[in-house]
PDB file of C-alpha atoms and ligand atoms in Angstrom:
ATOM      1  CA  UNK A 474      74.736  57.781  87.606  1.00 46.00           C
ATOM      2  CA  UNK A 475      71.256  57.566  89.212  1.00 50.00           C
ATOM      3  CA  UNK A 476      68.863  60.590  89.496  1.00 71.00           C
ATOM      4  CA  UNK A 477      68.995  60.566  93.312  1.00 82.00           C
ATOM      5  CA  UNK A 478      71.355  62.919  94.969  1.00 90.00           C
ATOM      6  CA  UNK A 479      74.604  61.203  95.971  1.00 95.00           C
ATOM      7  CA  UNK A 480      75.950  61.870  99.490  1.00 97.00           C
ATOM      8  CA  UNK A 481      79.544  60.728  99.966  1.00 98.00           C
ATOM      9  CA  UNK A 482      81.427  60.940 103.370  1.00 98.00           C
ATOM     10  CA  UNK A 483      85.194  61.133 103.314  1.00 98.00           C
ATOM     11  CA  UNK A 484      86.601  59.684 106.474  1.00 98.00           C
ATOM     12  CA  UNK A 485      90.257  59.722 107.521  1.00 98.00           C
ATOM     13  CA  UNK A 486      92.822  61.189 109.818  1.00 98.00           C
ATOM     14  CA  UNK A 487      94.063  64.809 109.564  1.00 97.00           C
ATOM     15  CA  UNK A 488      96.337  64.908 106.509  1.00 96.00           C
ATOM     16  CA  UNK A 489      94.960  61.691 104.936  1.00 97.00           C
ATOM     17  CA  UNK A 490      94.124  63.673 101.747  1.00 97.00           C
ATOM     18  CA  UNK A 491      90.361  64.083 102.199  1.00 97.00           C
ATOM     19  CA  UNK A 492      90.486  67.812 101.000  1.00 96.00           C
ATOM     20  CA  UNK A 493      92.663  67.060  98.108  1.00 95.00           C
ATOM     21  CA  UNK A 494      90.516  64.147  96.997  1.00 97.00           C
ATOM     22  CA  UNK A 495      87.300  65.940  97.600  1.00 97.00           C
ATOM     23  CA  UNK A 496      88.195  68.753  95.221  1.00 95.00           C
ATOM     24  CA  UNK A 497      88.882  66.189  92.380  1.00 96.00           C
ATOM     25  CA  UNK A 498      85.880  64.079  93.127  1.00 97.00           C
ATOM     26  CA  UNK A 499      83.393  66.926  92.900  1.00 97.00           C
ATOM     27  CA  UNK A 500      84.911  67.994  89.584  1.00 95.00           C
ATOM     28  CA  UNK A 501      84.594  64.558  88.103  1.00 95.00           C
ATOM     29  CA  UNK A 502      81.093  63.678  89.648  1.00 95.00           C
ATOM     30  CA  UNK A 503      79.417  67.135  89.430  1.00 95.00           C
ATOM     31  CA  UNK A 504      78.726  67.213  93.240  1.00 97.00           C
ATOM     32  CA  UNK A 505      79.418  69.967  95.746  1.00 97.00           C
ATOM     33  CA  UNK A 506      82.332  69.918  98.225  1.00 97.00           C
ATOM     34  CA  UNK A 507      81.182  70.618 101.851  1.00 98.00           C
ATOM     35  CA  UNK A 508      84.193  70.885 104.226  1.00 97.00           C
ATOM     36  CA  UNK A 509      83.409  71.604 107.817  1.00 98.00           C
ATOM     37  CA  UNK A 510      87.011  72.869 108.356  1.00 96.00           C
ATOM     38  CA  UNK A 511      86.673  75.348 105.513  1.00 95.00           C
ATOM     39  CA  UNK A 512      83.351  76.617 106.842  1.00 97.00           C
ATOM     40  CA  UNK A 513      84.939  77.245 110.123  1.00 97.00           C
ATOM     41  CA  UNK A 514      87.882  79.009 108.598  1.00 95.00           C
ATOM     42  CA  UNK A 515      85.507  81.178 106.532  1.00 94.00           C
ATOM     43  CA  UNK A 516      83.851  82.126 109.784  1.00 96.00           C
ATOM     44  CA  UNK A 517      87.151  82.923 111.447  1.00 95.00           C
ATOM     45  CA  UNK A 518      88.182  85.045 108.456  1.00 93.00           C
ATOM     46  CA  UNK A 519      84.828  86.926 108.675  1.00 95.00           C
ATOM     47  CA  UNK A 520      85.244  87.325 112.432  1.00 96.00           C
ATOM     48  CA  UNK A 521      81.786  85.955 113.150  1.00 97.00           C
ATOM     49  CA  UNK A 522      80.692  84.754 116.679  1.00 96.00           C
ATOM     50  CA  UNK A 523      81.003  81.214 115.522  1.00 96.00           C
ATOM     51  CA  UNK A 524      84.406  81.906 114.027  1.00 96.00           C
ATOM     52  CA  UNK A 525      85.741  83.288 117.394  1.00 97.00           C
ATOM     53  CA  UNK A 526      84.235  80.199 119.169  1.00 97.00           C
ATOM     54  CA  UNK A 527      85.655  77.713 116.675  1.00 97.00           C
ATOM     55  CA  UNK A 528      89.223  79.245 116.728  1.00 95.00           C
ATOM     56  CA  UNK A 529      89.597  78.613 120.435  1.00 95.00           C
ATOM     57  CA  UNK A 530      89.094  74.832 119.673  1.00 97.00           C
ATOM     58  CA  UNK A 531      91.001  74.699 116.386  1.00 96.00           C
ATOM     59  CA  UNK A 532      94.063  76.321 117.686  1.00 93.00           C
ATOM     60  CA  UNK A 533      94.289  73.392 120.292  1.00 93.00           C
ATOM     61  CA  UNK A 534      93.510  70.724 117.703  1.00 95.00           C
ATOM     62  CA  UNK A 535      90.223  69.909 119.595  1.00 97.00           C
ATOM     63  CA  UNK A 536      86.870  69.377 118.004  1.00 98.00           C
ATOM     64  CA  UNK A 537      84.283  72.279 117.922  1.00 98.00           C
ATOM     65  CA  UNK A 538      81.271  71.332 120.064  1.00 98.00           C
ATOM     66  CA  UNK A 539      78.647  69.228 118.262  1.00 98.00           C
ATOM     67  CA  UNK A 540      75.754  71.563 118.621  1.00 97.00           C
ATOM     68  CA  UNK A 541      77.220  74.515 116.553  1.00 97.00           C
ATOM     69  CA  UNK A 542      79.033  72.116 114.061  1.00 98.00           C
ATOM     70  CA  UNK A 543      75.871  70.231 113.284  1.00 97.00           C
ATOM     71  CA  UNK A 544      73.854  73.470 112.799  1.00 96.00           C
ATOM     72  CA  UNK A 545      76.548  74.980 110.585  1.00 97.00           C
ATOM     73  CA  UNK A 546      76.720  71.918 108.274  1.00 97.00           C
ATOM     74  CA  UNK A 547      72.969  71.274 108.199  1.00 96.00           C
ATOM     75  CA  UNK A 548      72.433  75.028 107.054  1.00 96.00           C
ATOM     76  CA  UNK A 549      75.109  74.436 104.326  1.00 97.00           C
ATOM     77  CA  UNK A 550      73.447  71.178 103.216  1.00 95.00           C
ATOM     78  CA  UNK A 551      69.976  72.788 102.935  1.00 93.00           C
ATOM     79  CA  UNK A 552      71.266  75.290 100.288  1.00 95.00           C
ATOM     80  CA  UNK A 553      69.975  74.746  96.770  1.00 94.00           C
ATOM     81  CA  UNK A 554      73.413  73.924  95.221  1.00 95.00           C
ATOM     82  CA  UNK A 555      73.442  70.673  97.237  1.00 94.00           C
ATOM     83  CA  UNK A 556      70.437  69.066  95.599  1.00 90.00           C
ATOM     84  CA  UNK A 557      72.475  66.880  93.312  1.00 89.00           C
ATOM     85  CA  UNK A 558      74.722  65.539  96.017  1.00 94.00           C
ATOM     86  CA  UNK A 559      77.699  66.388  98.179  1.00 98.00           C
ATOM     87  CA  UNK A 560      81.134  65.287  99.127  1.00 98.00           C
ATOM     88  CA  UNK A 561      81.353  65.737 102.883  1.00 98.00           C
ATOM     89  CA  UNK A 562      84.975  66.374 104.044  1.00 98.00           C
ATOM     90  CA  UNK A 563      85.648  66.611 107.799  1.00 98.00           C
ATOM     91  CA  UNK A 564      82.005  65.970 108.744  1.00 98.00           C
ATOM     92  CA  UNK A 565      80.779  63.829 110.588  1.00 98.00           C
ATOM     93  CA  UNK A 566      83.597  63.501 112.989  1.00 98.00           C
ATOM     94  CA  UNK A 567      81.620  62.191 116.128  1.00 98.00           C
ATOM     95  CA  UNK A 568      78.748  59.596 116.486  1.00 98.00           C
ATOM     96  CA  UNK A 569      76.392  62.360 117.448  1.00 98.00           C
ATOM     97  CA  UNK A 570      77.288  64.231 114.113  1.00 98.00           C
ATOM     98  CA  UNK A 571      76.863  60.905 112.130  1.00 98.00           C
ATOM     99  CA  UNK A 572      73.477  60.212 113.714  1.00 98.00           C
ATOM    100  CA  UNK A 573      72.241  63.905 113.111  1.00 97.00           C
ATOM    101  CA  UNK A 574      73.312  63.604 109.469  1.00 97.00           C
ATOM    102  CA  UNK A 575      71.547  60.284 108.938  1.00 97.00           C
ATOM    103  CA  UNK A 576      68.413  61.690 110.553  1.00 97.00           C
ATOM    104  CA  UNK A 577      68.447  64.913 108.489  1.00 94.00           C
ATOM    105  CA  UNK A 578      68.914  62.851 105.235  1.00 94.00           C
ATOM    106  CA  UNK A 579      66.264  60.270 106.184  1.00 95.00           C
ATOM    107  CA  UNK A 580      63.762  63.124 106.709  1.00 93.00           C
ATOM    108  CA  UNK A 581      64.035  63.969 103.047  1.00 89.00           C
ATOM    109  CA  UNK A 582      64.184  60.366 101.892  1.00 91.00           C
ATOM    110  CA  UNK A 583      68.002  60.268 101.347  1.00 93.00           C
ATOM    111  CA  UNK A 584      70.887  58.388 102.902  1.00 95.00           C
ATOM    112  CA  UNK A 585      74.709  58.189 102.831  1.00 97.00           C
ATOM    113  CA  UNK A 586      75.703  56.346  99.591  1.00 97.00           C
ATOM    114  CA  UNK A 587      79.288  55.552 100.753  1.00 98.00           C
ATOM    115  CA  UNK A 588      81.614  56.448 103.618  1.00 98.00           C
ATOM    116  CA  UNK A 589      85.030  56.375 102.021  1.00 98.00           C
ATOM    117  CA  UNK A 590      87.686  55.721 104.614  1.00 98.00           C
ATOM    118  CA  UNK A 591      91.198  56.788 103.410  1.00 98.00           C
ATOM    119  CA  UNK A 592      93.876  55.062 105.467  1.00 98.00           C
ATOM    120  CA  UNK A 593      97.331  56.641 105.836  1.00 97.00           C
ATOM    121  CA  UNK A 594      99.909  55.600 108.515  1.00 96.00           C
ATOM    122  CA  UNK A 595     100.792  58.158 111.203  1.00 93.00           C
ATOM    123  CA  UNK A 596     104.437  58.893 110.057  1.00 93.00           C
ATOM    124  CA  UNK A 597     103.103  59.767 106.609  1.00 95.00           C
ATOM    125  CA  UNK A 598     100.307  61.982 108.075  1.00 95.00           C
ATOM    126  CA  UNK A 599     102.810  64.071 110.016  1.00 93.00           C
ATOM    127  CA  UNK A 600     104.967  64.523 106.905  1.00 93.00           C
ATOM    128  CA  UNK A 601     101.946  65.638 104.872  1.00 95.00           C
ATOM    129  CA  UNK A 602     100.743  67.993 107.520  1.00 94.00           C
ATOM    130  CA  UNK A 603     104.142  69.630 108.115  1.00 93.00           C
ATOM    131  CA  UNK A 604     104.584  70.326 104.382  1.00 94.00           C
ATOM    132  CA  UNK A 605     101.056  71.493 103.645  1.00 94.00           C
ATOM    133  CA  UNK A 606     100.500  74.896 102.249  1.00 94.00           C
ATOM    134  CA  UNK A 607      96.934  76.312 101.506  1.00 93.00           C
ATOM    135  CA  UNK A 608      95.655  79.131  99.376  1.00 95.00           C
ATOM    136  CA  UNK A 609      93.902  81.827 101.579  1.00 92.00           C
ATOM    137  CA  UNK A 610      91.663  82.715  98.781  1.00 92.00           C
ATOM    138  CA  UNK A 611      90.559  79.599  96.829  1.00 92.00           C
ATOM    139  CA  UNK A 612      91.638  76.975  99.480  1.00 90.00           C
ATOM    140  CA  UNK A 613      93.773  75.011  96.865  1.00 93.00           C
ATOM    141  CA  UNK A 614      96.158  72.667  98.697  1.00 94.00           C
ATOM    142  CA  UNK A 615      99.882  72.245  98.068  1.00 95.00           C
ATOM    143  CA  UNK A 616     102.716  70.321  99.568  1.00 95.00           C
ATOM    144  CA  UNK A 617     106.237  71.884  99.768  1.00 92.00           C
ATOM    145  CA  UNK A 618     107.745  68.533  98.652  1.00 92.00           C
ATOM    146  CA  UNK A 619     105.104  66.567  96.840  1.00 91.00           C
ATOM    147  CA  UNK A 620     103.115  69.265  94.971  1.00 93.00           C
ATOM    148  CA  UNK A 621     104.480  72.771  95.420  1.00 95.00           C
ATOM    149  CA  UNK A 622     102.997  75.840  93.678  1.00 96.00           C
ATOM    150  CA  UNK A 623     105.004  77.085  90.626  1.00 97.00           C
ATOM    151  CA  UNK A 624     105.993  80.222  92.350  1.00 96.00           C
ATOM    152  CA  UNK A 625     106.729  80.176  96.126  1.00 93.00           C
ATOM    153  CA  UNK A 626     103.841  81.600  98.156  1.00 95.00           C
ATOM    154  CA  UNK A 627     101.587  82.197  95.170  1.00 97.00           C
ATOM    155  CA  UNK A 628      98.597  80.051  94.336  1.00 97.00           C
ATOM    156  CA  UNK A 629      98.680  78.372  90.798  1.00 97.00           C
ATOM    157  CA  UNK A 630      94.885  78.483  90.449  1.00 96.00           C
ATOM    158  CA  UNK A 631      94.019  82.084  91.575  1.00 97.00           C
ATOM    159  CA  UNK A 632      97.174  83.959  92.341  1.00 97.00           C
ATOM    160  CA  UNK A 633      96.184  84.218  95.978  1.00 97.00           C
ATOM    161  CA  UNK A 634      98.550  84.007  98.985  1.00 96.00           C
ATOM    162  CA  UNK A 635      99.626  80.571  99.901  1.00 96.00           C
ATOM    163  CA  UNK A 636     100.066  80.106 103.758  1.00 93.00           C
ATOM    164  CA  UNK A 637     100.645  77.425 106.440  1.00 91.00           C
ATOM    165  CA  UNK A 638      97.626  76.739 108.525  1.00 90.00           C
ATOM    166  CA  UNK A 639      98.330  77.462 112.184  1.00 88.00           C
ATOM    167  CA  UNK A 640      96.904  74.110 113.302  1.00 90.00           C
ATOM    168  CA  UNK A 641      99.634  72.466 111.228  1.00 90.00           C
ATOM    169  CA  UNK A 642     102.258  73.292 113.847  1.00 86.00           C
ATOM    170  CA  UNK A 643     103.881  70.059 115.381  1.00 86.00           C
ATOM    171  CA  UNK A 644     102.219  70.185 118.815  1.00 84.00           C
ATOM    172  CA  UNK A 645      98.710  70.757 117.348  1.00 91.00           C
ATOM    173  CA  UNK A 646      99.097  68.188 114.709  1.00 91.00           C
ATOM    174  CA  UNK A 647      99.805  65.477 117.235  1.00 90.00           C
ATOM    175  CA  UNK A 648      96.749  66.349 119.308  1.00 93.00           C
ATOM    176  CA  UNK A 649      94.594  66.558 116.225  1.00 95.00           C
ATOM    177  CA  UNK A 650      95.629  62.904 115.348  1.00 95.00           C
ATOM    178  CA  UNK A 651      94.971  61.762 118.905  1.00 95.00           C
ATOM    179  CA  UNK A 652      91.532  63.496 118.916  1.00 97.00           C
ATOM    180  CA  UNK A 653      90.856  61.760 115.590  1.00 97.00           C
ATOM    181  CA  UNK A 654      91.704  58.328 116.990  1.00 97.00           C
ATOM    182  CA  UNK A 655      89.548  58.861 120.068  1.00 97.00           C
ATOM    183  CA  UNK A 656      86.498  60.630 118.607  1.00 97.00           C
ATOM    184  CA  UNK A 657      86.321  60.015 114.967  1.00 98.00           C
ATOM    185  CA  UNK A 658      87.685  56.460 114.408  1.00 97.00           C
ATOM    186  CA  UNK A 659      84.563  54.867 115.930  1.00 97.00           C
ATOM    187  CA  UNK A 660      82.681  56.030 112.824  1.00 98.00           C
ATOM    188  CA  UNK A 661      84.568  53.478 110.771  1.00 98.00           C
ATOM    189  CA  UNK A 662      82.544  50.794 112.682  1.00 98.00           C
ATOM    190  CA  UNK A 663      79.423  52.907 112.506  1.00 98.00           C
ATOM    191  CA  UNK A 664      79.480  52.990 108.771  1.00 98.00           C
ATOM    192  CA  UNK A 665      80.682  49.416 108.424  1.00 98.00           C
ATOM    193  CA  UNK A 666      77.518  48.343 110.423  1.00 98.00           C
ATOM    194  CA  UNK A 667      75.380  50.485 108.159  1.00 97.00           C
ATOM    195  CA  UNK A 668      76.929  48.623 105.167  1.00 97.00           C
ATOM    196  CA  UNK A 669      78.193  51.750 103.415  1.00 98.00           C
ATOM    197  CA  UNK A 670      81.874  51.638 104.391  1.00 98.00           C
ATOM    198  CA  UNK A 671      84.552  51.365 101.702  1.00 98.00           C
ATOM    199  CA  UNK A 672      88.167  51.298 102.614  1.00 97.00           C
ATOM    200  CA  UNK A 673      90.869  52.882 100.306  1.00 98.00           C
ATOM    201  CA  UNK A 674      94.628  52.780 100.808  1.00 97.00           C
ATOM    202  CA  UNK A 675      95.697  56.439 100.902  1.00 97.00           C
ATOM    203  CA  UNK A 676      99.426  55.871 100.555  1.00 96.00           C
ATOM    204  CA  UNK A 677      99.665  56.107  96.914  1.00 95.00           C
ATOM    205  CA  UNK A 678      99.948  59.323  94.736  1.00 95.00           C
ATOM    206  CA  UNK A 679      97.137  61.654  94.553  1.00 96.00           C
ATOM    207  CA  UNK A 680      96.102  60.223  91.112  1.00 97.00           C
ATOM    208  CA  UNK A 681      96.362  56.619  92.355  1.00 98.00           C
ATOM    209  CA  UNK A 682      94.080  57.286  95.444  1.00 98.00           C
ATOM    210  CA  UNK A 683      91.621  59.240  93.203  1.00 98.00           C
ATOM    211  CA  UNK A 684      91.351  56.405  90.734  1.00 98.00           C
ATOM    212  CA  UNK A 685      90.614  53.852  93.529  1.00 98.00           C
ATOM    213  CA  UNK A 686      87.976  56.142  95.033  1.00 98.00           C
ATOM    214  CA  UNK A 687      86.317  56.595  91.596  1.00 97.00           C
ATOM    215  CA  UNK A 688      86.411  52.854  91.059  1.00 97.00           C
ATOM    216  CA  UNK A 689      84.506  52.294  94.359  1.00 97.00           C
ATOM    217  CA  UNK A 690      82.011  55.040  93.690  1.00 96.00           C
ATOM    218  CA  UNK A 691      81.314  53.886  90.143  1.00 92.00           C
ATOM    219  CA  UNK A 692      80.773  50.413  91.523  1.00 89.00           C
ATOM    220  CA  UNK A 693      77.705  51.498  93.278  1.00 83.00           C
ATOM    221  CA  UNK A 694      76.325  53.609  90.407  1.00 68.00           C
TER     222      UNK A 694
HETATM  223  P1  AP5 B1271      89.792  70.155 108.952  1.00 90.29           P
HETATM  224  O1  AP5 B1271      90.046  71.407 108.163  1.00 90.29           O
HETATM  225  O2  AP5 B1271      88.681  69.282 108.614  1.00 90.29           O
HETATM  226  O3  AP5 B1271      91.149  69.423 109.048  1.00 90.29           O
HETATM  227  P2  AP5 B1271      91.510  67.864 109.122  1.00 90.29           P
HETATM  228  O4  AP5 B1271      90.378  66.816 109.171  1.00 90.29           O
HETATM  229  O5  AP5 B1271      92.467  67.742 110.307  1.00 90.29           O
HETATM  230  O6  AP5 B1271      91.951  67.392 107.756  1.00 90.29           O
HETATM  231  P3  AP5 B1271      93.001  68.244 107.071  1.00 90.29           P
HETATM  232  O7  AP5 B1271      92.501  69.360 106.264  1.00 90.29           O
HETATM  233  O8  AP5 B1271      94.181  68.491 107.983  1.00 90.29           O
HETATM  234  O9  AP5 B1271      93.579  67.022 106.136  1.00 90.29           O
HETATM  235  P4  AP5 B1271      93.080  66.468 104.824  1.00 90.29           P
HETATM  236  O10 AP5 B1271      92.728  64.964 105.008  1.00 90.29           O
HETATM  237  O11 AP5 B1271      92.008  67.222 104.116  1.00 90.29           O
HETATM  238  O12 AP5 B1271      94.383  66.409 103.939  1.00 90.29           O
HETATM  239  P5  AP5 B1271      94.808  67.343 102.736  1.00 90.29           P
HETATM  240  O13 AP5 B1271      94.048  66.957 101.454  1.00 90.29           O
HETATM  241  O14 AP5 B1271      94.864  68.775 103.048  1.00 90.29           O
HETATM  242  O15 AP5 B1271      89.552  70.594 110.423  1.00 90.29           O
HETATM  243  C1  AP5 B1271      90.420  71.501 111.077  1.00 90.29           C
HETATM  244  C2  AP5 B1271      89.742  71.691 112.526  1.00 90.29           C
HETATM  245  O16 AP5 B1271      88.405  72.243 112.444  1.00 90.29           O
HETATM  246  C3  AP5 B1271      89.615  70.454 113.433  1.00 90.29           C
HETATM  247  O17 AP5 B1271      90.792  70.193 114.107  1.00 90.29           O
HETATM  248  C4  AP5 B1271      88.499  70.947 114.419  1.00 90.29           C
HETATM  249  O18 AP5 B1271      89.010  71.770 115.417  1.00 90.29           O
HETATM  250  C5  AP5 B1271      87.587  71.747 113.523  1.00 90.29           C
HETATM  251  N1  AP5 B1271      86.551  70.866 112.830  1.00 90.29           N
HETATM  252  C6  AP5 B1271      86.469  70.583 111.531  1.00 90.29           C
HETATM  253  N2  AP5 B1271      85.385  69.844 111.212  1.00 90.29           N
HETATM  254  C7  AP5 B1271      84.816  69.596 112.542  1.00 90.29           C
HETATM  255  C8  AP5 B1271      83.821  68.708 112.848  1.00 90.29           C
HETATM  256  N3  AP5 B1271      83.091  68.006 112.040  1.00 90.29           N
HETATM  257  N4  AP5 B1271      83.540  68.558 114.211  1.00 90.29           N
HETATM  258  C9  AP5 B1271      84.200  69.295 115.054  1.00 90.29           C
HETATM  259  N5  AP5 B1271      85.208  70.132 114.816  1.00 90.29           N
HETATM  260  C10 AP5 B1271      85.498  70.210 113.443  1.00 90.29           C
HETATM  261  O19 AP5 B1271      96.275  66.817 102.445  1.00 90.29           O
HETATM  262  C11 AP5 B1271      97.340  66.988 103.492  1.00 90.29           C
HETATM  263  C12 AP5 B1271      98.699  67.327 102.740  1.00 90.29           C
HETATM  264  O20 AP5 B1271      99.085  66.069 102.101  1.00 90.29           O
HETATM  265  C13 AP5 B1271      98.609  68.322 101.615  1.00 90.29           C
HETATM  266  O21 AP5 B1271      99.804  69.114 101.601  1.00 90.29           O
HETATM  267  C14 AP5 B1271      98.501  67.647 100.364  1.00 90.29           C
HETATM  268  O22 AP5 B1271      99.060  68.277  99.290  1.00 90.29           O
HETATM  269  C15 AP5 B1271      99.322  66.303 100.738  1.00 90.29           C
HETATM  270  N6  AP5 B1271      98.734  65.073 100.060  1.00 90.29           N
HETATM  271  C16 AP5 B1271      97.406  64.842  99.918  1.00 90.29           C
HETATM  272  N7  AP5 B1271      97.281  63.570  99.298  1.00 90.29           N
HETATM  273  C17 AP5 B1271      98.643  63.197  99.045  1.00 90.29           C
HETATM  274  C18 AP5 B1271      99.140  62.066  98.458  1.00 90.29           C
HETATM  275  N8  AP5 B1271      98.351  61.007  97.961  1.00 90.29           N
HETATM  276  N9  AP5 B1271     100.509  61.938  98.326  1.00 90.29           N
HETATM  277  C19 AP5 B1271     101.291  62.870  98.898  1.00 90.29           C
HETATM  278  N10 AP5 B1271     100.790  64.048  99.417  1.00 90.29           N
HETATM  279  C20 AP5 B1271      99.464  64.121  99.475  1.00 90.29           C
END
């Protein structure tokens, strides 16, 4: 792999498996996982001003405004652990976010290496979101049917409490998918035009999708 830091963007609808795949990719590629959703949930847990603001949007399945989102992610990307490269999960989600990211990377002589679009049809997205359980502590992701923890309610990795995200309730799920189609899908064309888009079929098993992603990433190495 080249010496230059590698910046990968994972694109896809809520429930497409971005978080699941990001965790595996960073392990294999020695990159850092930056999830805007996790950063917001940390702020909510710590009851920060940003957390209170973010929660009011997340509870409805709406996007948090660009200004605060861009600032939060840029601050995370400026930390020393990001120097070798990053897998971005959940960011960017609007054209303004994508342009800000490109500008920030260009200012330091970097660019997005690949935007990996993981496609999953809507009925499968809803099944995945309805059955998702997440560890409160280490953020490990489970599915009650496809990949349950060994003991109900207990994380296999750290022993933490496994809970259902409030925005995985049926009404919010539907709105999140609609918001994704309206505000985030245009990024597929944005990255296609930039010549960095790679499309991966997200309907297979976690391992199959991971292998396809690694194949594409290694293809540019
Ligand atoms: P965020 O936390 O980013 O949620 P999301 O994009 O809606 O994505 P998810 O975490 O729901 O899904 P995922 O694709 O990671 O799927 P997962 O791997 O968990 O954002 C939440 C909210 O924060 C937003 O609604 C917004 O309000 C705000 N926000 C965040 N970023 C923002 C931004 N940039 N701008 C503005 N607002 C922002 O998998 C889902 C389930 O499927 C799991 O149970 C998993 O085990 C299972 N699964 C995964 N892969 C497979 C497979 N191959 N086969 C079977 N099951 C699978």
